[in-house]
PDB file of C-alpha atoms in Angstrom:
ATOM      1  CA  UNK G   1      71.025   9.994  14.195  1.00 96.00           C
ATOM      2  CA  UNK G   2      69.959  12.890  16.420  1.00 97.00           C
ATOM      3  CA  UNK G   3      71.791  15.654  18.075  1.00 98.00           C
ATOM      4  CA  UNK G   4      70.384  17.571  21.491  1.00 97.00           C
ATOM      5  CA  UNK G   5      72.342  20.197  23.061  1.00 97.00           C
ATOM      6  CA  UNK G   6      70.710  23.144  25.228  1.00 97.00           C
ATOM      7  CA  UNK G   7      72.823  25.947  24.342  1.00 97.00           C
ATOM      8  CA  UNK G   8      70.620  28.920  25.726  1.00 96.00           C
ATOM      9  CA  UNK G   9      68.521  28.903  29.129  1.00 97.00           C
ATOM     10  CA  UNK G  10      64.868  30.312  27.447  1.00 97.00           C
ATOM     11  CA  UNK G  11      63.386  26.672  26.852  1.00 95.00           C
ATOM     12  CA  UNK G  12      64.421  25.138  30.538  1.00 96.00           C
ATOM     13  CA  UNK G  13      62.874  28.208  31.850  1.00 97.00           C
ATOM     14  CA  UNK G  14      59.751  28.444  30.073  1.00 96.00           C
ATOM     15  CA  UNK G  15      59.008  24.700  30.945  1.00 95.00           C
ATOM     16  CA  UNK G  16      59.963  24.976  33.811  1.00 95.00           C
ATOM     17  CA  UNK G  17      57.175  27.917  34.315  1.00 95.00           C
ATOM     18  CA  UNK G  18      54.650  25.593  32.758  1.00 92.00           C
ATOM     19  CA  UNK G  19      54.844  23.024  35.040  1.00 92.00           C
ATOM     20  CA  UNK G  20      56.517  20.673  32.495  1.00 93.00           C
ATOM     21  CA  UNK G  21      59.628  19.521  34.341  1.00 96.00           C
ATOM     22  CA  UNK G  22      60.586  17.232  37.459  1.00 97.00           C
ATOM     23  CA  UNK G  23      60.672  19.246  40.859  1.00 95.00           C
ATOM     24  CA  UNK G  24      63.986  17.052  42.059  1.00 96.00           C
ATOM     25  CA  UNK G  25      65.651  16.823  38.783  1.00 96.00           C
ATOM     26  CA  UNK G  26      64.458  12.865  38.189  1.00 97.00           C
ATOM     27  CA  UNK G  27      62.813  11.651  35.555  1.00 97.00           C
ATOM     28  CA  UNK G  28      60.209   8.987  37.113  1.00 98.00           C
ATOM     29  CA  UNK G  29      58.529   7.071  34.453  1.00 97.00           C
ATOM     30  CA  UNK G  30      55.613   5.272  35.349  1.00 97.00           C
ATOM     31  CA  UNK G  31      56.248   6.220  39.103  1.00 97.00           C
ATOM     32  CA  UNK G  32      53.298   7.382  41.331  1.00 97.00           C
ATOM     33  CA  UNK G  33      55.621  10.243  41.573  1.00 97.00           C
ATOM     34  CA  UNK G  34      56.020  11.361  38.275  1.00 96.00           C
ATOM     35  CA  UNK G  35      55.726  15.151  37.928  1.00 96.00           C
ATOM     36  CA  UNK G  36      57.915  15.898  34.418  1.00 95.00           C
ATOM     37  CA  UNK G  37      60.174  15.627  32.856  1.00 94.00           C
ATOM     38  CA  UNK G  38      63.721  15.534  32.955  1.00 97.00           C
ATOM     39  CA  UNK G  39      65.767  17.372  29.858  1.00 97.00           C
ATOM     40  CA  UNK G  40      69.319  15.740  29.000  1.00 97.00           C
ATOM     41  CA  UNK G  41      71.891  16.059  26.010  1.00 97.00           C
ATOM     42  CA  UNK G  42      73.747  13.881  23.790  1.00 97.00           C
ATOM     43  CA  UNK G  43      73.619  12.211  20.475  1.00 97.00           C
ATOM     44  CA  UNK G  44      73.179   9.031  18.716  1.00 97.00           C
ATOM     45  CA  UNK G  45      74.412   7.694  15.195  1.00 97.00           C
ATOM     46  CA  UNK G  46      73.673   4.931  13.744  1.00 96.00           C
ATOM     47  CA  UNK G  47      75.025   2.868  10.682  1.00 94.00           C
ATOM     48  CA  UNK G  48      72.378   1.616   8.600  1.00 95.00           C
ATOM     49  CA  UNK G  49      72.764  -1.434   5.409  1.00 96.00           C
ATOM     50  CA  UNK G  50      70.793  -3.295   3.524  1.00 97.00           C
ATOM     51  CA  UNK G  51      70.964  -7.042   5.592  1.00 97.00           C
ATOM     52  CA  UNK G  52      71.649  -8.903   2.042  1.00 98.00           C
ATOM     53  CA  UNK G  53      74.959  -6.436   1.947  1.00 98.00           C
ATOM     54  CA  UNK G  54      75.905  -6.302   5.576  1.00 97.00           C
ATOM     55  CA  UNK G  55      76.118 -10.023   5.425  1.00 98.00           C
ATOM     56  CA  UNK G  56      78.060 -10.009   2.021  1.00 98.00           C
ATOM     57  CA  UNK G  57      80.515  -7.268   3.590  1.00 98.00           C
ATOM     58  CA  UNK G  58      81.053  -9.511   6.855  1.00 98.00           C
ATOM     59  CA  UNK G  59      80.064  -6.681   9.082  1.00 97.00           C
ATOM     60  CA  UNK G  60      78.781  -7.047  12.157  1.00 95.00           C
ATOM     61  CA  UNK G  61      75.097  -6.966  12.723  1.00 96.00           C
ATOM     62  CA  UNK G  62      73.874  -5.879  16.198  1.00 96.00           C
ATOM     63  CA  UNK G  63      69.952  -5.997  15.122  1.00 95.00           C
ATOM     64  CA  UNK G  64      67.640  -5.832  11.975  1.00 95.00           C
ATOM     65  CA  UNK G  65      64.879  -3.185  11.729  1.00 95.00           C
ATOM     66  CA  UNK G  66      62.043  -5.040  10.418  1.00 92.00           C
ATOM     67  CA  UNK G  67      59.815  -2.098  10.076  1.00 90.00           C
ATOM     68  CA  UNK G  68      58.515   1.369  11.402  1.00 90.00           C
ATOM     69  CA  UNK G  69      55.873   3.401  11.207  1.00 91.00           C
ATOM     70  CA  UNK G  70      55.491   7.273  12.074  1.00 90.00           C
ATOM     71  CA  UNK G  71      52.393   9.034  12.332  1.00 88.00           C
ATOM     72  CA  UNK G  72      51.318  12.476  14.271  1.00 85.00           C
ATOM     73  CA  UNK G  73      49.295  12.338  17.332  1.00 82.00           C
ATOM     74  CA  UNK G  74      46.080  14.556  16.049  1.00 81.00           C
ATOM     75  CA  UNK G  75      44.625  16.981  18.657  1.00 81.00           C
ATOM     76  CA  UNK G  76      45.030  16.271  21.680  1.00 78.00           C
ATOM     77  CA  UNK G  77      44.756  18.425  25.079  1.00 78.00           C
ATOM     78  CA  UNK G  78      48.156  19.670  24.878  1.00 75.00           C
ATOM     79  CA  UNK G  79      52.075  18.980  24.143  1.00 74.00           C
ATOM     80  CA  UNK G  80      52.444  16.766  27.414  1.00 74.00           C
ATOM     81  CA  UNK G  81      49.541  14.652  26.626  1.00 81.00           C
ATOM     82  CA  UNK G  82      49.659  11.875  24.091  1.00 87.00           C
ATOM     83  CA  UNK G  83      46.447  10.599  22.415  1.00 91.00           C
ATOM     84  CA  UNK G  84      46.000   6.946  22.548  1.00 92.00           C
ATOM     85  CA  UNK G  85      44.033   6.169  20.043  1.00 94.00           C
ATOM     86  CA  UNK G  86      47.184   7.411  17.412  1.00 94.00           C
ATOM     87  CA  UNK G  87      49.385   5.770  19.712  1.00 94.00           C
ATOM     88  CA  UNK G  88      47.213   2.397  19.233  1.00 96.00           C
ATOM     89  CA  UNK G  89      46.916   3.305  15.550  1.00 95.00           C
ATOM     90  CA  UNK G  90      50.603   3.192  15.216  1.00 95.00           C
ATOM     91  CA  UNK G  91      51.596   0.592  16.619  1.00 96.00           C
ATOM     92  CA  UNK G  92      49.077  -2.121  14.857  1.00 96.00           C
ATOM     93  CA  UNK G  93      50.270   0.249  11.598  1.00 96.00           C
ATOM     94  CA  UNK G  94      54.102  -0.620  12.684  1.00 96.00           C
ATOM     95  CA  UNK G  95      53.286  -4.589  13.981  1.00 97.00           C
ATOM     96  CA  UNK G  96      51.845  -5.309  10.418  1.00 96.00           C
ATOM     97  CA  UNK G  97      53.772  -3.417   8.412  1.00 95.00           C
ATOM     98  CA  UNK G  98      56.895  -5.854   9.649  1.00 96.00           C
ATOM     99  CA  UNK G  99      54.610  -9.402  10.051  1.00 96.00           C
ATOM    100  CA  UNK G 100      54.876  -8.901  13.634  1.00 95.00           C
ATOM    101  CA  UNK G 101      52.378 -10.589  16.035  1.00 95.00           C
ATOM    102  CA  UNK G 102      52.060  -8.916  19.014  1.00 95.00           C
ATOM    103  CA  UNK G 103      52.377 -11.957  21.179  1.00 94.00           C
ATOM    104  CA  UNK G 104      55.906 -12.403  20.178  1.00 94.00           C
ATOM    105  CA  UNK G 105      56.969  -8.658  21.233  1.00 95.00           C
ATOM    106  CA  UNK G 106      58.747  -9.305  24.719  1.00 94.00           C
ATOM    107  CA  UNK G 107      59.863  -5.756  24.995  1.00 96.00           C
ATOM    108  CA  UNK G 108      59.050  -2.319  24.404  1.00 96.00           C
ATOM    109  CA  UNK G 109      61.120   0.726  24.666  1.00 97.00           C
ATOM    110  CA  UNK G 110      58.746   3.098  25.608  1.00 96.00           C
ATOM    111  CA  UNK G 111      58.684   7.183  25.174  1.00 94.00           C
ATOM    112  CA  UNK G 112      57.784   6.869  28.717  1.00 94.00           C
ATOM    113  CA  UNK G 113      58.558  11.184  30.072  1.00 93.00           C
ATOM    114  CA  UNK G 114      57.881  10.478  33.247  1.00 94.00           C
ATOM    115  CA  UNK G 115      54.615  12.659  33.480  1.00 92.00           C
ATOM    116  CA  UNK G 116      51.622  11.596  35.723  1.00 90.00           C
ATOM    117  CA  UNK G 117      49.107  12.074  32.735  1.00 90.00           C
ATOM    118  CA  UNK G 118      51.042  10.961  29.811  1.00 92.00           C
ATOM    119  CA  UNK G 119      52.517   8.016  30.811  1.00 95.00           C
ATOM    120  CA  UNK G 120      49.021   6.047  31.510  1.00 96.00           C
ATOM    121  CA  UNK G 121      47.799   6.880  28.210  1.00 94.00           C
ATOM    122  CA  UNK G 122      51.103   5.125  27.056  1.00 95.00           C
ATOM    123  CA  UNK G 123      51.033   2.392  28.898  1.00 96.00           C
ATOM    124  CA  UNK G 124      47.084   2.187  28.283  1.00 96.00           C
ATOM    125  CA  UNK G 125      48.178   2.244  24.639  1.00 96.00           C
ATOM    126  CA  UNK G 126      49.996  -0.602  24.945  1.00 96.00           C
ATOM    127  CA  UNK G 127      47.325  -2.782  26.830  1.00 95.00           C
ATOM    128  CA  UNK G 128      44.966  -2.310  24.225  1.00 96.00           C
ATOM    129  CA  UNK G 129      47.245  -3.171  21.729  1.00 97.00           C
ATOM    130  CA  UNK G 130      49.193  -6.264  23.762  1.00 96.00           C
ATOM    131  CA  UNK G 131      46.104  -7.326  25.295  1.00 92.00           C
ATOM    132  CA  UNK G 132      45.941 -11.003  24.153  1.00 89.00           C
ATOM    133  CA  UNK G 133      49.596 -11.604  25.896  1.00 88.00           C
ATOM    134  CA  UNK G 134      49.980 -14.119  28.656  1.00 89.00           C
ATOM    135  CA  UNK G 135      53.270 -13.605  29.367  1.00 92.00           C
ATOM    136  CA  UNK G 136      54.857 -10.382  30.474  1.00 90.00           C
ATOM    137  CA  UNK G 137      55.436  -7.423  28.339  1.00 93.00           C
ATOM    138  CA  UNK G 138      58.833  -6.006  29.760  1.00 95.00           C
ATOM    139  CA  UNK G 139      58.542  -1.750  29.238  1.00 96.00           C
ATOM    140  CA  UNK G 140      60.822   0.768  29.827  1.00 96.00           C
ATOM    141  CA  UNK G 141      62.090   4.102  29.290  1.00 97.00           C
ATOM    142  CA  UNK G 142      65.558   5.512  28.562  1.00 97.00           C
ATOM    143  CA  UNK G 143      64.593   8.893  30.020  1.00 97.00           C
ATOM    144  CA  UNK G 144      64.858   7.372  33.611  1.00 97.00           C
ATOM    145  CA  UNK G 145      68.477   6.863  32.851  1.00 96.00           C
ATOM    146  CA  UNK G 146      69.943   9.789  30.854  1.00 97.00           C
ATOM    147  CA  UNK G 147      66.788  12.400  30.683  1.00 97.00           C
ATOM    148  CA  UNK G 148      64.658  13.674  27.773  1.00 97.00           C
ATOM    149  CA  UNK G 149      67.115  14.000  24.802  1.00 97.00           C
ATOM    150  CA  UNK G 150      64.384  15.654  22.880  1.00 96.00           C
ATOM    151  CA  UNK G 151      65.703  15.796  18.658  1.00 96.00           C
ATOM    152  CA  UNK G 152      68.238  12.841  19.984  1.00 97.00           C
ATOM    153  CA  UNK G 153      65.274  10.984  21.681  1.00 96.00           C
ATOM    154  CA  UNK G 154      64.669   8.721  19.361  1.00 96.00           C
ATOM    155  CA  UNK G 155      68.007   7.587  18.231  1.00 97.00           C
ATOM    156  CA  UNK G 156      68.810   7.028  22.031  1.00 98.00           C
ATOM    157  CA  UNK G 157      65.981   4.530  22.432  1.00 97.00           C
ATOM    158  CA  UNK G 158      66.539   2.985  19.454  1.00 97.00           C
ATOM    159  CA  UNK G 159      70.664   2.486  20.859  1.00 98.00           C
ATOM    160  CA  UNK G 160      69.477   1.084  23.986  1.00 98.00           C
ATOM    161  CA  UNK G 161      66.897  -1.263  22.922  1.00 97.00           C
ATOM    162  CA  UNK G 162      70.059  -2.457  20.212  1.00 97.00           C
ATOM    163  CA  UNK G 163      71.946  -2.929  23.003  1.00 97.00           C
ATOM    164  CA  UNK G 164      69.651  -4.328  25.816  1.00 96.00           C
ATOM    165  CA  UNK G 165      69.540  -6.736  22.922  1.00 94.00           C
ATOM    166  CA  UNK G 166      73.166  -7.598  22.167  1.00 95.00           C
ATOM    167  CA  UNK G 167      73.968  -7.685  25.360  1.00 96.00           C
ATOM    168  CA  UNK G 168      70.226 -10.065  26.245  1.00 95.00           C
ATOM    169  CA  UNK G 169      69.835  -7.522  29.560  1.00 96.00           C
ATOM    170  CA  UNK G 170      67.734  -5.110  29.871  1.00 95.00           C
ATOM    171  CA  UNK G 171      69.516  -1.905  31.879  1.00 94.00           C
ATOM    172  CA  UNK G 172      67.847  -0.274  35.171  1.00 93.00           C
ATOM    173  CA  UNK G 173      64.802   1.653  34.675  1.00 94.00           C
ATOM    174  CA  UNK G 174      65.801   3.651  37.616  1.00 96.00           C
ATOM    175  CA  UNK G 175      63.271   5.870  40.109  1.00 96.00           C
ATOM    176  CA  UNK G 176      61.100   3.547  39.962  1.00 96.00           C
ATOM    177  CA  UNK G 177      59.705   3.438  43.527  1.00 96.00           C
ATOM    178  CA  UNK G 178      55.711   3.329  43.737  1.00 97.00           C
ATOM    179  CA  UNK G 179      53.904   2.163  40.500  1.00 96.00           C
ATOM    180  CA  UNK G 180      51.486   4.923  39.029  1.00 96.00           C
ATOM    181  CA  UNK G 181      47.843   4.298  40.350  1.00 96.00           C
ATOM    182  CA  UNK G 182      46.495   5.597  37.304  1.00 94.00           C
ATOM    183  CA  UNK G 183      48.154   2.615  35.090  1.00 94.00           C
ATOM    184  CA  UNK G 184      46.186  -0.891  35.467  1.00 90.00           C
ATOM    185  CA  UNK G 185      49.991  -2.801  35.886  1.00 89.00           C
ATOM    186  CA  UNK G 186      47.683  -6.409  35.522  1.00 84.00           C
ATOM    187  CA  UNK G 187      46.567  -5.769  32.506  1.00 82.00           C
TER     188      UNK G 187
END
C-alpha cells in the first residue's frame, strides 16, 4: 500500500520554483504540451495471498503478480529525468524474472509524469525493449487522471492496471491532445 498526503505547503512551492510542475494544473503525459507535473493525494491497499491459498480459501482473485523487479536509476541529469538504459535494464530483469515474452505484454502502465524530457526516455525505454511487437503496445499513465501520488504512486498504478483488467477497459488517459514530437509514436 502507499499513503500521500501534502500536509504543509514547502514541497509544492519549492517545485513549483524549480520548474517541476504543470503551469495549468494538468498533468499531460506524453502530450506535446507536457510541462510537469501534477501532485495529487490518496492511498492504495492492497490484499496480497499466495494463489495456491486464495484458491483454497474461495476468495476472489482480481489478478496474479507474476513477478517484479526494482532497481535504482544510477546517475542521471537530475530528479525529473529518468535514465533509460536502467529503465531497459529493468524491465528485461522484470519480463524474465516472470517467463514473460515481451510480445505477449498488450499493456503497460506507465510512470508517465507528464514532463517534456522524461516521458520520451520512457516511452524510448519501452521501444527498445518492445521492439519486436507487431501489434500495438497500449501505454498509459494514471497521473493524467488523479495527479502524481508520489509514496502512493505505485500502489495507484498497480490498482488501475488490476482494474483496467477486471473490468477488460482501459480508463481515459485524459489531456492528451498533440502527441510529443520528441517520442517516435511508430515505433
Amino acid at each position: 500500500g502507499g499513503v500521500a498526503l501534502m500536509l504543509s505547503p514547502e514541497n509544492t512551492i519549492a517545485f513549483a520554483k524549480a520548474g517541476m510542475l504543470a503551469a495549468d494544473g494538468r498533468c499531460k503525459t506524453f502530450d506535446a504540451a507536457a510541462d510537469g507535473y501534477v501532485r495529487g493525494e490518496g492511498c492504495g491497499m492492497v490484499v496480497l495471498k499466495r494463489l495456491r491459498d486464495a484458491e483454497r480459501d474461495g476468495d476472489t482473485i482480481l489478478a496474479v503478480i507474476r513477478g517484479s523487479m526494482i532497481n535504482h536509476d544510477g546517475p542521471s541529469s537530475g530528479l525529473t529525468v529518468p535514465r533509460g538504459p536502467s529503465q531497459q535494464a529493468v524491465l528485461r530483469q522484470a519480463l524474465q524474472g516472470a517467463d514473460i515474452d515481451p510480445t505477449a505484454v498488450s499493456y503497460i502502465e506507465a510512470h508517465g509524469t507528464g514532463t517534456a524530457l522524461g516521458d520520451p526516455i520512457e516511452l524510448g525505454a519501452l521501444r527498445a525493449v518492445f521492439r519486436k511487437r507487431t501489434a500495438p503496445l497500449w501505454v498509459g499513465s494514471v497521473k493524467t487522471n488523479i495527479g502524481h501520488l508520489e509514496a502512493a504512486a505505485g500502489i495507484a498504478s498497480f490498482i488501475k492496471t488490476v482494474l483496467a483488467l477486471h473490468h477488460r477497459q482501459l480508463p481515459a488517459h485524459l489531456h492528451f491532445d498533440q502527441p510529443n514530437p520528441y517520442i517516435e509514436w511508430d515505433q
